GROMACS .gro file of C-alpha atoms in nm:
model
  350
    1MET     CA    1  -1.721  -1.687   0.195
    2PRO     CA    2  -1.629  -1.574   0.546
    3GLY     CA    3  -1.494  -1.222   0.575
    4ALA     CA    4  -1.252  -1.045   0.803
    5ALA     CA    5  -1.492  -1.067   1.098
    6GLN     CA    6  -1.495  -1.446   1.073
    7LEU     CA    7  -1.117  -1.455   1.054
    8SER     CA    8  -1.099  -1.242   1.369
    9ILE     CA    9  -1.330  -1.486   1.548
   10GLN     CA   10  -1.110  -1.777   1.434
   11ALA     CA   11  -0.805  -1.597   1.571
   12GLU     CA   12  -0.973  -1.552   1.910
   13CYS     CA   13  -1.074  -1.918   1.916
   14THR     CA   14  -0.712  -2.023   1.863
   15GLY     CA   15  -0.602  -1.807   2.153
   16SER     CA   16  -0.458  -1.517   1.954
   17ALA     CA   17  -0.614  -1.171   1.943
   18GLU     CA   18  -0.425  -1.094   1.622
   19MET     CA   19  -0.384  -1.297   1.308
   20ALA     CA   20  -0.162  -1.236   1.007
   21LEU     CA   21  -0.386  -1.190   0.704
   22LEU     CA   22  -0.088  -1.139   0.475
   23ARG     CA   23   0.279  -1.229   0.518
   24VAL     CA   24   0.554  -1.111   0.283
   25GLN     CA   25   0.886  -1.296   0.288
   26GLY     CA   26   1.200  -1.201   0.094
   27LEU     CA   27   1.011  -1.013  -0.177
   28ARG     CA   28   1.223  -0.901  -0.473
   29LYS     CA   29   1.148  -0.733  -0.803
   30ARG     CA   30   1.404  -0.623  -1.062
   31PHE     CA   31   1.351  -0.447  -1.394
   32PRO     CA   32   1.609  -0.478  -1.675
   33VAL     CA   33   1.799  -0.172  -1.795
   34THR     CA   34   1.886  -0.163  -2.166
   35SER     CA   35   2.087   0.073  -2.387
   36GLY     CA   36   2.197   0.116  -2.747
   37VAL     CA   37   2.026   0.041  -3.073
   38LEU     CA   38   2.022  -0.331  -2.997
   39ARG     CA   39   1.871  -0.266  -2.651
   40ARG     CA   40   2.135  -0.473  -2.476
   41ARG     CA   41   2.081  -0.538  -2.108
   42THR     CA   42   2.328  -0.337  -1.901
   43GLY     CA   43   2.192  -0.394  -1.551
   44HIS     CA   44   1.882  -0.419  -1.333
   45ILE     CA   45   1.679  -0.174  -1.131
   46HIS     CA   46   1.637  -0.326  -0.784
   47ALA     CA   47   1.290  -0.183  -0.723
   48VAL     CA   48   1.211  -0.413  -0.429
   49ASP     CA   49   1.499  -0.598  -0.269
   50GLY     CA   50   1.435  -0.844   0.015
   51VAL     CA   51   1.124  -0.702   0.179
   52ASP     CA   52   0.954  -0.872   0.478
   53PHE     CA   53   0.644  -0.763   0.670
   54GLU     CA   54   0.305  -0.880   0.796
   55ILE     CA   55  -0.041  -0.726   0.794
   56GLU     CA   56  -0.293  -0.837   1.053
   57VAL     CA   57  -0.667  -0.883   1.001
   58GLY     CA   58  -0.832  -0.539   0.993
   59GLU     CA   59  -0.500  -0.357   1.028
   60SER     CA   60  -0.373  -0.061   0.825
   61LEU     CA   61  -0.002  -0.063   0.744
   62GLY     CA   62   0.144   0.255   0.599
   63LEU     CA   63   0.430   0.218   0.351
   64VAL     CA   64   0.612   0.552   0.343
   65GLY     CA   65   0.918   0.689   0.169
   66GLU     CA   66   1.035   0.915  -0.112
   67SER     CA   67   0.928   0.870  -0.473
   68GLY     CA   68   1.119   0.590  -0.643
   69CYS     CA   69   1.183   0.381  -0.333
   70GLY     CA   70   0.967   0.085  -0.445
   71LYS     CA   71   0.639   0.148  -0.262
   72SER     CA   72   0.406   0.119  -0.561
   73THR     CA   73   0.589  -0.185  -0.700
   74THR     CA   74   0.543  -0.357  -0.365
   75GLY     CA   75   0.172  -0.277  -0.368
   76ARG     CA   76   0.128  -0.402  -0.724
   77MET     CA   77   0.288  -0.734  -0.635
   78LEU     CA   78   0.059  -0.773  -0.334
   79ALA     CA   79  -0.239  -0.714  -0.564
   80CYS     CA   80  -0.096  -0.968  -0.811
   81LEU     CA   81  -0.056  -0.706  -1.086
   82ASP     CA   82   0.321  -0.762  -1.101
   83GLU     CA   83   0.494  -1.094  -1.050
   84PRO     CA   84   0.782  -1.106  -0.798
   85ASP     CA   85   1.121  -1.239  -0.905
   86GLU     CA   86   1.182  -1.392  -0.563
   87GLY     CA   87   1.007  -1.428  -0.231
   88ARG     CA   88   0.662  -1.532  -0.116
   89ILE     CA   89   0.334  -1.353  -0.052
   90LEU     CA   90   0.127  -1.570   0.182
   91LEU     CA   91  -0.245  -1.505   0.220
   92THR     CA   92  -0.435  -1.663   0.509
   93GLU     CA   93  -0.732  -1.874   0.402
   94ASP     CA   94  -1.062  -1.897   0.589
   95ASP     CA   95  -0.952  -2.220   0.760
   96GLY     CA   96  -0.631  -2.059   0.892
   97SER     CA   97  -0.399  -2.217   0.635
   98GLU     CA   98  -0.173  -2.006   0.414
   99VAL     CA   99  -0.147  -2.002   0.036
  100ASP     CA  100   0.130  -1.852  -0.176
  101ILE     CA  101  -0.046  -1.630  -0.429
  102ALA     CA  102   0.220  -1.713  -0.690
  103GLN     CA  103   0.098  -2.075  -0.683
  104LEU     CA  104  -0.272  -1.998  -0.736
  105ASP     CA  105  -0.453  -2.166  -1.025
  106THR     CA  106  -0.731  -1.999  -1.223
  107ARG     CA  107  -0.997  -2.081  -0.966
  108GLY     CA  108  -0.775  -1.971  -0.681
  109MET     CA  109  -0.697  -1.643  -0.857
  110THR     CA  110  -1.069  -1.575  -0.897
  111ARG     CA  111  -1.116  -1.613  -0.520
  112PHE     CA  112  -0.808  -1.397  -0.465
  113ARG     CA  113  -0.959  -1.114  -0.670
  114ARG     CA  114  -1.264  -1.117  -0.444
  115ARG     CA  115  -1.049  -1.092  -0.134
  116VAL     CA  116  -0.784  -0.842  -0.252
  117GLN     CA  117  -0.849  -0.516  -0.437
  118MET     CA  118  -0.653  -0.201  -0.522
  119ILE     CA  119  -0.727   0.173  -0.525
  120PHE     CA  120  -0.500   0.361  -0.764
  121GLN     CA  121  -0.348   0.705  -0.729
  122ASP     CA  122  -0.497   0.885  -1.028
  123PRO     CA  123  -0.879   0.880  -1.047
  124TYR     CA  124  -0.859   1.023  -1.400
  125GLU     CA  125  -0.655   0.728  -1.529
  126SER     CA  126  -0.800   0.436  -1.331
  127ILE     CA  127  -1.159   0.467  -1.452
  128ASN     CA  128  -1.270   0.387  -1.808
  129PRO     CA  129  -1.412   0.712  -1.956
  130ARG     CA  130  -1.654   0.517  -2.178
  131ARG     CA  131  -1.834   0.347  -1.890
  132THR     CA  132  -2.097   0.486  -1.660
  133VAL     CA  133  -2.058   0.485  -1.284
  134PHE     CA  134  -2.293   0.187  -1.261
  135GLU     CA  135  -2.097  -0.009  -1.523
  136THR     CA  136  -1.767   0.071  -1.352
  137ILE     CA  137  -1.873  -0.040  -1.005
  138SER     CA  138  -2.090  -0.336  -1.106
  139GLU     CA  139  -1.838  -0.488  -1.348
  140SER     CA  140  -1.674  -0.705  -1.081
  141LEU     CA  141  -2.015  -0.831  -0.965
  142GLY     CA  142  -2.078  -0.955  -1.316
  143ILE     CA  143  -1.734  -1.114  -1.346
  144HIS     CA  144  -1.795  -1.309  -1.025
  145ARG     CA  145  -2.154  -1.391  -1.130
  146MET     CA  146  -2.309  -1.231  -0.824
  147GLY     CA  147  -2.685  -1.188  -0.874
  148GLY     CA  148  -2.891  -1.044  -1.156
  149LEU     CA  149  -2.938  -0.688  -1.275
  150ARG     CA  150  -3.172  -0.584  -0.992
  151TYR     CA  151  -2.935  -0.726  -0.729
  152ARG     CA  152  -2.642  -0.539  -0.881
  153GLU     CA  153  -2.838  -0.216  -0.898
  154GLU     CA  154  -2.921  -0.247  -0.528
  155ARG     CA  155  -2.559  -0.326  -0.434
  156VAL     CA  156  -2.420  -0.037  -0.636
  157SER     CA  157  -2.681   0.200  -0.494
  158GLN     CA  158  -2.593   0.096  -0.138
  159MET     CA  159  -2.220   0.137  -0.204
  160LEU     CA  160  -2.265   0.480  -0.363
  161ALA     CA  161  -2.455   0.591  -0.054
  162ARG     CA  162  -2.177   0.453   0.166
  163VAL     CA  163  -1.908   0.652  -0.015
  164GLY     CA  164  -2.112   0.972   0.002
  165LEU     CA  165  -2.244   0.994  -0.355
  166THR     CA  166  -2.609   1.069  -0.285
  167PRO     CA  167  -2.870   1.038  -0.408
  168PRO     CA  168  -2.725   0.727  -0.578
  169GLU     CA  169  -2.969   0.732  -0.869
  170SER     CA  170  -2.833   1.069  -0.982
  171PHE     CA  171  -2.482   0.923  -1.018
  172MET     CA  172  -2.560   0.579  -1.164
  173LEU     CA  173  -2.567   0.683  -1.529
  174ARG     CA  174  -2.304   0.956  -1.518
  175TYR     CA  175  -1.976   0.927  -1.705
  176PRO     CA  176  -1.636   1.008  -1.549
  177HIS     CA  177  -1.608   1.345  -1.727
  178GLU     CA  178  -1.925   1.452  -1.544
  179LEU     CA  179  -1.762   1.399  -1.203
  180SER     CA  180  -1.512   1.601  -1.002
  181GLY     CA  181  -1.179   1.450  -0.896
  182GLY     CA  182  -1.307   1.376  -0.548
  183GLN     CA  183  -1.623   1.213  -0.685
  184ARG     CA  184  -1.417   0.998  -0.921
  185GLN     CA  185  -1.203   0.876  -0.633
  186ARG     CA  186  -1.517   0.793  -0.436
  187VAL     CA  187  -1.626   0.583  -0.733
  188ALA     CA  188  -1.284   0.413  -0.728
  189VAL     CA  189  -1.326   0.337  -0.357
  190ALA     CA  190  -1.676   0.198  -0.420
  191ARG     CA  191  -1.544  -0.021  -0.703
  192ALA     CA  192  -1.273  -0.163  -0.478
  193LEU     CA  193  -1.509  -0.235  -0.188
  194ILE     CA  194  -1.816  -0.363  -0.374
  195LEU     CA  195  -1.691  -0.724  -0.342
  196GLN     CA  196  -1.632  -0.677   0.033
  197PRO     CA  197  -1.260  -0.763   0.015
  198GLN     CA  198  -1.052  -0.842   0.321
  199PHE     CA  199  -0.745  -0.653   0.200
  200VAL     CA  200  -0.704  -0.337  -0.010
  201VAL     CA  201  -0.386  -0.185  -0.152
  202ALA     CA  202  -0.434   0.194  -0.153
  203ASP     CA  203  -0.163   0.357  -0.365
  204GLU     CA  204  -0.159   0.724  -0.259
  205PRO     CA  205  -0.536   0.755  -0.319
  206THR     CA  206  -0.552   1.117  -0.198
  207SER     CA  207  -0.228   1.268  -0.332
  208MET     CA  208  -0.391   1.419  -0.645
  209LEU     CA  209  -0.686   1.573  -0.461
  210ASP     CA  210  -0.735   1.915  -0.304
  211MET     CA  211  -0.672   1.936   0.070
  212SER     CA  212  -1.041   1.974   0.159
  213ILE     CA  213  -1.138   1.674  -0.057
  214ARG     CA  214  -0.839   1.476   0.069
  215ALA     CA  215  -0.959   1.496   0.430
  216SER     CA  216  -1.308   1.370   0.338
  217ILE     CA  217  -1.172   1.075   0.137
  218MET     CA  218  -0.940   0.979   0.424
  219GLU     CA  219  -1.230   0.992   0.669
  220LEU     CA  220  -1.439   0.784   0.429
  221MET     CA  221  -1.173   0.514   0.387
  222SER     CA  222  -1.098   0.501   0.758
  223GLY     CA  223  -1.467   0.466   0.844
  224LEU     CA  224  -1.526   0.194   0.584
  225ALA     CA  225  -1.222   0.002   0.715
  226ARG     CA  226  -1.375  -0.007   1.063
  227GLU     CA  227  -1.725  -0.084   0.933
  228LEU     CA  228  -1.625  -0.359   0.689
  229GLY     CA  229  -1.317  -0.495   0.868
  230VAL     CA  230  -1.088  -0.417   0.574
  231ALA     CA  231  -0.709  -0.430   0.608
  232TYR     CA  232  -0.510  -0.170   0.413
  233LEU     CA  233  -0.162  -0.138   0.275
  234TYR     CA  234  -0.168   0.241   0.255
  235ILE     CA  235   0.110   0.373   0.032
  236THR     CA  236   0.196   0.739   0.092
  237HIS     CA  237   0.480   0.987   0.113
  238ASP     CA  238   0.283   1.208   0.353
  239LEU     CA  239   0.350   1.130   0.718
  240ALA     CA  240   0.044   1.327   0.830
  241VAL     CA  241  -0.175   1.099   0.616
  242ALA     CA  242   0.002   0.792   0.755
  243ARG     CA  243  -0.057   0.914   1.109
  244TYR     CA  244  -0.431   0.951   1.048
  245MET     CA  245  -0.483   0.632   0.847
  246CYS     CA  246  -0.239   0.370   0.974
  247ASP     CA  247  -0.192   0.150   1.281
  248ARG     CA  248   0.169   0.075   1.188
  249ILE     CA  249   0.426   0.228   0.956
  250ALA     CA  250   0.697   0.068   0.742
  251VAL     CA  251   0.961   0.311   0.615
  252MET     CA  252   1.108   0.218   0.276
  253TYR     CA  253   1.427   0.343   0.114
  254LEU     CA  254   1.570   0.231  -0.221
  255GLY     CA  255   1.394  -0.106  -0.224
  256LYS     CA  256   1.456  -0.185   0.144
  257ILE     CA  257   1.240  -0.147   0.452
  258VAL     CA  258   1.456   0.033   0.708
  259GLU     CA  259   1.215   0.067   1.002
  260THR     CA  260   0.875  -0.060   1.111
  261GLY     CA  261   0.669  -0.006   1.423
  262ARG     CA  262   0.353   0.143   1.570
  263THR     CA  263   0.265   0.474   1.408
  264GLU     CA  264   0.294   0.695   1.716
  265GLN     CA  265   0.607   0.513   1.826
  266ILE     CA  266   0.788   0.590   1.501
  267LEU     CA  267   0.662   0.946   1.461
  268SER     CA  268   0.740   1.045   1.820
  269ASP     CA  269   1.078   0.869   1.843
  270PRO     CA  270   1.224   0.772   1.502
  271ALA     CA  271   1.521   0.538   1.527
  272HIS     CA  272   1.661   0.508   1.174
  273PRO     CA  273   1.849   0.813   1.035
  274TYR     CA  274   1.630   0.812   0.726
  275THR     CA  275   1.310   0.817   0.933
  276GLN     CA  276   1.456   1.103   1.134
  277ALA     CA  277   1.527   1.288   0.809
  278LEU     CA  278   1.172   1.235   0.683
  279LEU     CA  279   1.031   1.385   1.002
  280SER     CA  280   1.273   1.677   0.990
  281ALA     CA  281   1.140   1.759   0.640
  282VAL     CA  282   0.782   1.803   0.762
  283PRO     CA  283   0.707   2.179   0.745
  284ILE     CA  284   0.604   2.365   1.060
  285PRO     CA  285   0.271   2.549   1.006
  286ASP     CA  286   0.395   2.866   1.179
  287PRO     CA  287   0.571   3.132   0.968
  288SER     CA  288   0.722   3.293   1.278
  289LEU     CA  289   0.933   2.984   1.347
  290PRO     CA  290   1.251   2.901   1.152
  291PRO     CA  291   1.219   2.619   0.896
  292PRO     CA  292   1.336   2.278   1.018
  293GLU     CA  293   1.697   2.183   0.951
  294LEU     CA  294   1.711   1.891   0.708
  295ARG     CA  295   1.940   1.612   0.824
  296ILE     CA  296   2.025   1.480   0.478
  297THR     CA  297   2.106   1.625   0.137
  298GLY     CA  298   2.065   1.507  -0.219
  299GLY     CA  299   1.807   1.270  -0.360
  300VAL     CA  300   1.739   0.898  -0.368
  301ASP     CA  301   2.034   0.712  -0.521
  302LYS     CA  302   1.992   0.514  -0.840
  303ALA     CA  303   1.857   0.165  -0.781
  304ILE     CA  304   2.056   0.018  -1.072
  305ASP     CA  305   2.266  -0.269  -0.935
  306PRO     CA  306   2.336  -0.100  -0.598
  307PRO     CA  307   2.635  -0.223  -0.394
  308PRO     CA  308   2.557  -0.460  -0.105
  309ARG     CA  309   2.642  -0.201   0.163
  310CYS     CA  310   2.384   0.009   0.346
  311ARG     CA  311   2.155   0.173   0.091
  312PHE     CA  312   2.138   0.497   0.290
  313LEU     CA  313   2.514   0.534   0.335
  314ASP     CA  314   2.577   0.822   0.090
  315ARG     CA  315   2.314   1.044   0.253
  316CYS     CA  316   2.351   0.938   0.617
  317PRO     CA  317   2.498   1.202   0.853
  318GLN     CA  318   2.574   0.935   1.115
  319ALA     CA  319   2.754   0.677   0.900
  320VAL     CA  320   3.056   0.492   1.043
  321ASP     CA  321   3.305   0.247   0.894
  322ILE     CA  322   3.091  -0.066   0.931
  323CYS     CA  323   2.816   0.095   0.721
  324SER     CA  324   3.042   0.093   0.413
  325THR     CA  325   3.222  -0.237   0.470
  326ALA     CA  326   2.934  -0.464   0.577
  327ASP     CA  327   2.623  -0.570   0.388
  328HIS     CA  328   2.300  -0.376   0.424
  329PRO     CA  329   2.191  -0.427   0.788
  330PRO     CA  330   1.899  -0.665   0.848
  331LEU     CA  331   1.590  -0.560   1.038
  332GLN     CA  332   1.655  -0.611   1.410
  333ASP     CA  333   1.401  -0.607   1.693
  334THR     CA  334   1.483  -0.311   1.920
  335GLY     CA  335   1.189  -0.368   2.156
  336GLY     CA  336   0.829  -0.257   2.171
  337GLY     CA  337   0.745  -0.410   1.834
  338ARG     CA  338   0.989  -0.188   1.646
  339LEU     CA  339   1.227  -0.328   1.382
  340VAL     CA  340   1.520  -0.118   1.258
  341ALA     CA  341   1.781  -0.185   0.987
  342CYS     CA  342   2.076   0.020   1.116
  343TYR     CA  343   2.407  -0.086   1.270
  344LEU     CA  344   2.417   0.225   1.492
  345THR     CA  345   2.073   0.155   1.637
  346THR     CA  346   2.157  -0.213   1.692
  347ASP     CA  347   2.482  -0.121   1.868
  348ARG     CA  348   2.306   0.136   2.081
  349GLU     CA  349   2.038  -0.110   2.186
  350GLY     CA  350   2.299  -0.372   2.258
   0.00000   0.00000   0.00000
């Protein structure tokens, strides 16, 4: 099966240097809210509400925002672990055609699992404690009937060396409780990449690690992305991590994407008030300087049946009348590849 490199060559042959590996259109996911002894449904949590974005071949897109804004739910739907209520997730095939992953049959889903993998946040929860490192990493090779025992041993050994667990033979028969947190996450990375996928959903893979270990895992994932041509959806709440890992950033708030653009473009000149607030909350590593002044107060609003108006209205210091009377603003192109969902930004650009 051709990999990301072949897809890049196909894109060049068709006259385009970039090619959408994954396109998300109108993605929605709601979870029912129940109460009382009879567990009657009283509403819905709008976890993801009308999300659109694209990820190019070999590109890393950072999905950033506060906890509870729908980042992980979005990632789980892209990995086909949760089923969307509405919308389409289109994956580009080797011949350039697109397939909606919701329409895949059993055979198509098997191919999908080879092409799309996920790295979870908690290395202590995502790895079976009863399986050795070899069993954990080689399991997917067995499911996809790739080679015999010797072949799998060689593949696992090569992947362990790639993720920095050397010598590989000293880790093969270890159990998770014999590994540190950083080593466990390296095993999780190896498990995700052993099938040489084209796309990986990374759900805050470094947030539970020490700072020194976090830097090494980020360097590892970034290097493997370049080496193997892997595209990432990198979910994080840390803008410093997003700056290091991602080509583009999508800022998410209460189920909506409010701004997307090139990483340096957004971090150097944020357009949406929420993006500005996120940057103002980044601490300054100099105790002699005053702490930054936060531009918003309070926490993320409840996502239970939110009104159609702008989701950020109650916390926005720049809100005007149209923000409360009109529907949530759509993403508008403000130039330079940046999309912003804000009436003030649209008016200013116009």
